PDB file of C-alpha atoms in Angstrom:
ATOM      1  CA  SER A 157     -43.989-162.767-217.070  1.00 57.00           C
ATOM      2  CA  ASN A 158     -44.026-164.093-214.471  1.00 69.00           C
ATOM      3  CA  PRO A 159     -39.762-163.003-212.429  1.00 66.00           C
ATOM      4  CA  PHE A 160     -40.464-165.583-210.203  1.00 65.00           C
ATOM      5  CA  THR A 161     -40.421-168.935-212.990  1.00 72.00           C
ATOM      6  CA  PRO A 162     -36.888-168.073-213.147  1.00 70.00           C
ATOM      7  CA  ILE A 163     -35.976-168.756-209.495  1.00 63.00           C
ATOM      8  CA  LEU A 164     -38.310-172.434-209.181  1.00 67.00           C
ATOM      9  CA  ASP A 165     -36.532-173.099-212.278  1.00 71.00           C
ATOM     10  CA  ILE A 166     -33.117-173.502-210.737  1.00 64.00           C
ATOM     11  CA  LEU A 167     -35.056-174.764-207.498  1.00 66.00           C
ATOM     12  CA  LYS A 168     -36.822-177.522-208.856  1.00 69.00           C
ATOM     13  CA  PRO A 169     -34.489-179.741-209.721  1.00 67.00           C
ATOM     14  CA  ALA A 170     -32.464-178.767-206.264  1.00 63.00           C
ATOM     15  CA  ALA A 171     -35.548-179.661-204.220  1.00 66.00           C
ATOM     16  CA  LEU A 172     -36.721-182.848-206.046  1.00 66.00           C
ATOM     17  CA  ALA A 173     -32.797-184.053-206.113  1.00 63.00           C
ATOM     18  CA  PHE A 174     -33.250-183.112-201.531  1.00 62.00           C
ATOM     19  CA  LEU A 175     -36.367-185.952-201.380  1.00 67.00           C
ATOM     20  CA  ASN A 176     -34.253-188.395-202.280  1.00 68.00           C
ATOM     21  CA  PHE A 177     -31.455-187.818-199.830  1.00 64.00           C
ATOM     22  CA  GLU A 178     -34.485-187.057-197.218  1.00 66.00           C
ATOM     23  CA  THR A 179     -36.253-189.999-198.086  1.00 70.00           C
ATOM     24  CA  ASP A 180     -33.119-192.082-197.529  1.00 69.00           C
ATOM     25  CA  ALA A 181     -32.116-190.083-194.409  1.00 66.00           C
ATOM     26  CA  GLU A 182     -35.413-191.149-192.599  1.00 65.00           C
ATOM     27  CA  LYS A 183     -35.661-194.855-193.986  1.00 67.00           C
ATOM     28  CA  ALA A 184     -31.375-194.748-192.620  1.00 64.00           C
ATOM     29  CA  GLU A 185     -33.033-193.356-188.666  1.00 61.00           C
ATOM     30  CA  ALA A 186     -36.660-195.602-188.707  1.00 60.00           C
ATOM     31  CA  ALA A 187     -33.913-198.151-188.988  1.00 65.00           C
ATOM     32  CA  GLY A 188     -32.359-197.303-186.206  1.00 62.00           C
ATOM     33  CA  GLY A 189     -34.559-197.338-183.793  1.00 63.00           C
ATOM     34  CA  ASP A 190     -34.444-192.979-182.771  1.00 63.00           C
ATOM     35  CA  LYS A 191     -37.106-191.109-184.576  1.00 61.00           C
ATOM     36  CA  ASN A 192     -35.302-188.030-184.607  1.00 60.00           C
ATOM     37  CA  ALA A 193     -32.471-188.828-185.828  1.00 59.00           C
ATOM     38  CA  PHE A 194     -31.775-187.361-189.136  1.00 59.00           C
ATOM     39  CA  THR A 195     -28.016-187.493-190.357  1.00 61.00           C
ATOM     40  CA  LEU A 196     -27.607-186.743-193.983  1.00 61.00           C
ATOM     41  CA  ASP A 197     -24.161-186.488-196.219  1.00 60.00           C
ATOM     42  CA  ARG A 198     -23.694-183.167-197.697  1.00 59.00           C
ATOM     43  CA  ALA A 199     -20.875-184.479-198.979  1.00 60.00           C
ATOM     44  CA  ASN A 200     -22.253-186.218-201.055  1.00 58.00           C
ATOM     45  CA  ILE A 201     -25.135-184.129-202.544  1.00 56.00           C
ATOM     46  CA  GLU A 202     -23.945-182.155-205.422  1.00 53.00           C
ATOM     47  CA  LEU A 203     -26.770-180.057-205.933  1.00 47.00           C
ATOM     48  CA  ASP A 204     -26.705-178.377-202.151  1.00 48.00           C
ATOM     49  CA  PHE A 205     -25.058-174.423-202.029  1.00 55.00           C
ATOM     50  CA  GLY A 206     -23.666-172.359-199.425  1.00 64.00           C
ATOM     51  CA  LEU A 207     -25.954-169.345-198.202  1.00 70.00           C
ATOM     52  CA  SER A 208     -24.988-166.302-196.384  1.00 78.00           C
ATOM     53  CA  GLN A 209     -25.275-165.531-192.510  1.00 82.00           C
ATOM     54  CA  LYS A 210     -28.278-163.476-193.793  1.00 84.00           C
ATOM     55  CA  SER A 211     -29.268-165.901-195.851  1.00 81.00           C
ATOM     56  CA  TYR A 212     -29.743-168.676-193.480  1.00 84.00           C
ATOM     57  CA  SER A 213     -31.140-165.297-190.663  1.00 87.00           C
ATOM     58  CA  LEU A 214     -33.938-164.802-193.382  1.00 85.00           C
ATOM     59  CA  SER A 215     -34.776-168.942-193.880  1.00 85.00           C
ATOM     60  CA  ILE A 216     -34.845-168.746-190.757  1.00 89.00           C
ATOM     61  CA  ASN A 217     -37.542-166.184-189.879  1.00 89.00           C
ATOM     62  CA  ALA A 218     -39.163-167.751-193.204  1.00 88.00           C
ATOM     63  CA  ILE A 219     -39.402-170.574-191.859  1.00 88.00           C
ATOM     64  CA  GLN A 220     -40.828-169.667-187.925  1.00 90.00           C
ATOM     65  CA  MET A 221     -43.204-167.386-189.283  1.00 90.00           C
ATOM     66  CA  LEU A 222     -44.971-169.941-191.097  1.00 87.00           C
ATOM     67  CA  ALA A 223     -45.602-172.100-188.032  1.00 90.00           C
ATOM     68  CA  THR A 224     -47.135-169.217-186.082  1.00 89.00           C
ATOM     69  CA  LYS A 225     -49.375-167.949-189.184  1.00 89.00           C
ATOM     70  CA  ARG A 226     -49.987-172.006-190.243  1.00 88.00           C
ATOM     71  CA  PRO A 227     -50.838-174.198-188.662  1.00 88.00           C
ATOM     72  CA  VAL A 228     -51.447-176.415-190.831  1.00 89.00           C
ATOM     73  CA  TYR A 229     -47.699-176.087-191.364  1.00 88.00           C
ATOM     74  CA  PHE A 230     -46.273-176.012-187.102  1.00 92.00           C
ATOM     75  CA  LYS A 231     -45.297-179.592-187.712  1.00 90.00           C
ATOM     76  CA  GLU A 232     -43.384-179.502-191.080  1.00 88.00           C
ATOM     77  CA  SER A 233     -40.851-175.913-189.935  1.00 90.00           C
ATOM     78  CA  SER A 234     -40.766-176.924-186.501  1.00 92.00           C
ATOM     79  CA  VAL A 235     -39.134-180.536-187.576  1.00 90.00           C
ATOM     80  CA  CYS A 236     -37.217-178.434-190.776  1.00 87.00           C
ATOM     81  CA  LEU A 237     -35.874-175.806-188.026  1.00 90.00           C
ATOM     82  CA  ALA A 238     -35.251-178.883-185.405  1.00 90.00           C
ATOM     83  CA  ARG A 239     -33.372-180.806-188.006  1.00 86.00           C
ATOM     84  CA  ARG A 240     -30.464-178.198-189.204  1.00 86.00           C
ATOM     85  CA  ALA A 241     -30.589-177.579-185.650  1.00 90.00           C
ATOM     86  CA  ILE A 242     -29.171-181.239-185.045  1.00 87.00           C
ATOM     87  CA  ASP A 243     -27.098-180.652-186.948  1.00 82.00           C
ATOM     88  CA  PRO A 244     -26.432-176.420-188.085  1.00 84.00           C
ATOM     89  CA  PRO A 245     -23.812-175.039-189.892  1.00 80.00           C
ATOM     90  CA  GLY A 246     -20.189-176.272-189.805  1.00 75.00           C
ATOM     91  CA  THR A 247     -19.953-179.839-188.891  1.00 64.00           C
ATOM     92  CA  SER A 248     -18.377-181.140-191.294  1.00 60.00           C
ATOM     93  CA  ASP A 249     -15.569-179.655-193.308  1.00 55.00           C
ATOM     94  CA  ASN A 250     -17.003-178.909-197.036  1.00 51.00           C
ATOM     95  CA  ASP A 251     -20.067-177.059-194.759  1.00 54.00           C
ATOM     96  CA  GLY A 252     -20.232-172.919-194.294  1.00 46.00           C
ATOM     97  CA  VAL A 253     -17.395-172.780-195.886  1.00 56.00           C
ATOM     98  CA  LEU A 254     -18.498-169.183-197.111  1.00 68.00           C
ATOM     99  CA  LEU A 255     -19.417-168.553-193.328  1.00 78.00           C
ATOM    100  CA  SER A 256     -16.636-167.038-190.749  1.00 84.00           C
ATOM    101  CA  LYS A 257     -17.107-168.877-187.452  1.00 86.00           C
ATOM    102  CA  ALA A 258     -18.394-165.522-186.071  1.00 88.00           C
ATOM    103  CA  ALA A 259     -21.270-166.218-188.561  1.00 87.00           C
ATOM    104  CA  ILE A 260     -21.561-169.858-187.631  1.00 88.00           C
ATOM    105  CA  THR A 261     -22.199-168.593-184.388  1.00 90.00           C
ATOM    106  CA  GLY A 262     -24.822-166.814-184.789  1.00 91.00           C
ATOM    107  CA  ILE A 263     -26.956-169.657-186.802  1.00 90.00           C
ATOM    108  CA  ARG A 264     -26.430-171.497-184.394  1.00 92.00           C
ATOM    109  CA  THR A 265     -27.447-169.726-182.001  1.00 93.00           C
ATOM    110  CA  HIS A 266     -30.354-168.077-184.250  1.00 93.00           C
ATOM    111  CA  LEU A 267     -31.678-172.256-184.823  1.00 93.00           C
ATOM    112  CA  ARG A 268     -31.664-172.548-181.095  1.00 94.00           C
ATOM    113  CA  SER A 269     -34.026-169.917-180.734  1.00 93.00           C
ATOM    114  CA  SER A 270     -36.862-170.120-182.828  1.00 93.00           C
ATOM    115  CA  CYS A 271     -36.867-173.817-182.043  1.00 94.00           C
ATOM    116  CA  LEU A 272     -37.035-172.560-177.911  1.00 93.00           C
ATOM    117  CA  THR A 273     -39.918-170.403-179.505  1.00 93.00           C
ATOM    118  CA  LEU A 274     -41.394-172.887-181.124  1.00 94.00           C
ATOM    119  CA  LEU A 275     -41.762-174.895-178.159  1.00 93.00           C
ATOM    120  CA  ARG A 276     -43.820-172.607-176.351  1.00 92.00           C
ATOM    121  CA  HIS A 277     -46.545-172.743-177.830  1.00 92.00           C
ATOM    122  CA  PHE A 278     -49.321-174.961-177.688  1.00 90.00           C
ATOM    123  CA  LEU A 279     -49.121-176.087-180.854  1.00 91.00           C
ATOM    124  CA  SER A 280     -45.958-177.308-180.736  1.00 93.00           C
ATOM    125  CA  VAL A 281     -47.635-179.966-177.376  1.00 92.00           C
ATOM    126  CA  THR A 282     -51.643-180.545-179.932  1.00 91.00           C
ATOM    127  CA  SER A 283     -48.515-181.005-183.272  1.00 90.00           C
ATOM    128  CA  GLY A 284     -46.887-183.578-181.123  1.00 90.00           C
ATOM    129  CA  SER A 285     -43.619-181.950-182.579  1.00 91.00           C
ATOM    130  CA  TRP A 286     -42.268-181.259-179.031  1.00 91.00           C
ATOM    131  CA  GLU A 287     -41.143-184.423-178.929  1.00 91.00           C
ATOM    132  CA  VAL A 288     -37.883-183.588-181.575  1.00 91.00           C
ATOM    133  CA  LEU A 289     -37.766-179.415-180.558  1.00 93.00           C
ATOM    134  CA  ALA A 290     -36.765-180.751-177.577  1.00 93.00           C
ATOM    135  CA  ASP A 291     -34.524-183.487-178.332  1.00 92.00           C
ATOM    136  CA  ALA A 292     -32.444-180.535-180.349  1.00 91.00           C
ATOM    137  CA  LEU A 293     -32.892-178.225-177.985  1.00 93.00           C
ATOM    138  CA  LYS A 294     -31.606-181.395-174.899  1.00 92.00           C
ATOM    139  CA  GLN A 295     -28.025-182.372-177.643  1.00 90.00           C
ATOM    140  CA  ALA A 296     -27.410-178.535-177.733  1.00 90.00           C
ATOM    141  CA  GLY A 297     -26.844-178.363-174.184  1.00 90.00           C
ATOM    142  CA  MET A 298     -30.487-176.347-173.619  1.00 91.00           C
ATOM    143  CA  GLU A 299     -32.678-179.339-171.874  1.00 91.00           C
ATOM    144  CA  THR A 300     -33.782-177.066-168.258  1.00 91.00           C
ATOM    145  CA  GLN A 301     -35.156-174.069-170.927  1.00 92.00           C
ATOM    146  CA  ALA A 302     -36.801-177.199-172.342  1.00 92.00           C
ATOM    147  CA  ASP A 303     -37.998-178.294-170.018  1.00 92.00           C
ATOM    148  CA  ARG A 304     -39.423-174.827-169.132  1.00 91.00           C
ATOM    149  CA  ALA A 305     -40.301-173.952-172.818  1.00 91.00           C
ATOM    150  CA  LEU A 306     -42.078-177.238-172.517  1.00 92.00           C
ATOM    151  CA  LYS A 307     -44.470-176.688-169.282  1.00 90.00           C
ATOM    152  CA  ALA A 308     -45.376-173.560-170.935  1.00 89.00           C
ATOM    153  CA  SER A 309     -47.172-174.702-174.090  1.00 90.00           C
ATOM    154  CA  LYS A 310     -48.871-177.276-171.598  1.00 88.00           C
ATOM    155  CA  GLN A 311     -50.344-174.696-169.231  1.00 84.00           C
ATOM    156  CA  GLN A 312     -50.983-172.578-171.987  1.00 84.00           C
ATOM    157  CA  LEU A 313     -52.882-175.142-173.740  1.00 83.00           C
ATOM    158  CA  ASN A 314     -54.373-175.924-170.469  1.00 82.00           C
ATOM    159  CA  LEU A 315     -56.076-172.742-169.947  1.00 79.00           C
ATOM    160  CA  MET A 316     -56.614-172.629-173.504  1.00 78.00           C
ATOM    161  CA  LYS A 317     -59.149-175.116-172.728  1.00 77.00           C
ATOM    162  CA  GLY A 318     -59.650-175.027-168.926  1.00 69.00           C
ATOM    163  CA  GLY A 319     -62.425-172.711-167.356  1.00 68.00           C
ATOM    164  CA  ARG A 320     -62.911-170.000-165.427  1.00 69.00           C
ATOM    165  CA  ALA A 321     -61.986-170.707-162.604  1.00 68.00           C
ATOM    166  CA  ALA A 322     -58.247-172.114-164.162  1.00 62.00           C
ATOM    167  CA  ARG A 323     -58.286-168.507-165.768  1.00 62.00           C
ATOM    168  CA  ASN A 324     -58.839-167.057-162.810  1.00 64.00           C
ATOM    169  CA  ARG A 325     -56.329-168.055-161.342  1.00 63.00           C
ATOM    170  CA  ALA A 326     -53.794-167.734-164.393  1.00 56.00           C
ATOM    171  CA  ALA A 327     -55.031-163.512-164.812  1.00 56.00           C
ATOM    172  CA  VAL A 328     -53.932-163.468-160.316  1.00 51.00           C
ATOM    173  CA  PHE A 329     -50.892-165.127-161.440  1.00 49.00           C
ATOM    174  CA  TYR A 330     -49.981-163.070-164.593  1.00 50.00           C
ATOM    175  CA  GLU A 331     -51.054-159.963-162.133  1.00 48.00           C
ATOM    176  CA  TRP A 332     -48.571-160.646-159.945  1.00 47.00           C
ATOM    177  CA  ASP A 333     -45.790-160.987-161.932  1.00 49.00           C
ATOM    178  CA  THR A 334     -46.992-157.877-163.072  1.00 51.00           C
ATOM    179  CA  SER A 335     -46.928-155.789-160.344  1.00 53.00           C
ATOM    180  CA  ALA A 336     -42.925-157.423-160.422  1.00 52.00           C
ATOM    181  CA  ASP A 337     -42.816-155.905-163.676  1.00 56.00           C
ATOM    182  CA  ASP A 338     -43.677-152.659-162.167  1.00 60.00           C
ATOM    183  CA  SER A 339     -41.630-152.425-159.255  1.00 67.00           C
ATOM    184  CA  ARG A 340     -38.612-152.801-161.052  1.00 70.00           C
ATOM    185  CA  ALA A 341     -39.315-150.258-164.038  1.00 72.00           C
ATOM    186  CA  ALA A 342     -40.171-147.688-160.600  1.00 76.00           C
ATOM    187  CA  LYS A 343     -37.073-148.701-159.999  1.00 76.00           C
ATOM    188  CA  ARG A 344     -35.176-148.615-162.664  1.00 79.00           C
ATOM    189  CA  GLN A 345     -36.790-144.745-162.823  1.00 79.00           C
ATOM    190  CA  ARG A 346     -35.980-143.684-159.038  1.00 80.00           C
ATOM    191  CA  ASP A 347     -32.588-144.204-160.553  1.00 80.00           C
ATOM    192  CA  THR A 348     -32.057-142.652-163.209  1.00 82.00           C
ATOM    193  CA  ASP A 349     -33.726-139.660-161.939  1.00 80.00           C
ATOM    194  CA  ASP A 350     -31.403-139.647-159.218  1.00 81.00           C
ATOM    195  CA  ALA A 351     -29.646-139.755-162.008  1.00 82.00           C
ATOM    196  CA  GLN A 352     -30.443-136.985-163.815  1.00 79.00           C
ATOM    197  CA  ALA A 353     -30.192-134.948-160.486  1.00 82.00           C
ATOM    198  CA  ARG A 354     -27.612-135.579-160.252  1.00 82.00           C
ATOM    199  CA  VAL A 355     -26.155-133.891-163.101  1.00 81.00           C
ATOM    200  CA  ARG A 356     -27.686-130.798-163.015  1.00 78.00           C
ATOM    201  CA  ALA A 357     -26.306-130.377-160.314  1.00 78.00           C
ATOM    202  CA  ALA A 358     -23.036-131.121-161.431  1.00 77.00           C
ATOM    203  CA  LYS A 359     -24.160-128.592-164.367  1.00 74.00           C
ATOM    204  CA  MET A 360     -24.863-126.283-162.235  1.00 70.00           C
ATOM    205  CA  ALA A 361     -21.753-126.341-160.090  1.00 69.00           C
ATOM    206  CA  ARG A 362     -19.831-125.772-163.241  1.00 66.00           C
ATOM    207  CA  GLY A 363     -21.532-123.188-164.534  1.00 63.00           C
ATOM    208  CA  LEU A 364     -21.420-121.275-161.188  1.00 55.00           C
ATOM    209  CA  GLY A 365     -17.564-121.722-161.155  1.00 47.00           C
ATOM    210  CA  SER A 366     -16.484-120.971-164.360  1.00 47.00           C
ATOM    211  CA  GLY A 367     -16.730-117.290-164.150  1.00 47.00           C
ATOM    212  CA  ILE A 368     -20.085-116.398-164.949  1.00 51.00           C
ATOM    213  CA  GLN A 369     -20.767-112.535-163.323  1.00 49.00           C
ATOM    214  CA  LEU A 370     -24.062-111.905-160.956  1.00 50.00           C
ATOM    215  CA  PRO A 371     -25.210-108.511-161.565  1.00 54.00           C
ATOM    216  CA  THR A 372     -24.121-106.594-158.577  1.00 49.00           C
TER     217      THR A 372
END
């Protein structure tokens, strides 16, 4: 009767089997002293399966939406994306065999951008998930972006906890920043108007030079 029942029957054994491997990996990382380390040998997982680029994209978007729309799952979702960003598809010979090189690059970029988006959120600070997100971005060579995102999330949290004076200072800053955007938009509009004027002038020149007979 329920169309999701066959899907759940397939996913439940795979999920339960993966929990055992995940527990072993977490024990190994605890023994190594690095709480953010997570090494999973997918070659020994018989129930592992390959996903297409579209499936990866949908999964990443779903986890990111779960983190932002359901704050109670923010930390778990952040850890999930960060771990996959640290160990993305295509890192081993048998991983990502169904994906092209361009697809693997796109998935890695998507994972990093999702981690950066979650790191900018103030919940990354309150939940304590900023460490694993920042570590995943630093391993991807995005340490500068990670520091800026963490600074922005802390500033956002301070504004939420701050008083009227702090919010007024932020309003002044954002007003200045908006004015800068308006000036850039005005410049683009002037450039567009100038381009349209040049096109109209060119059309008029071509029209007058194409044998139009004026009344005598």
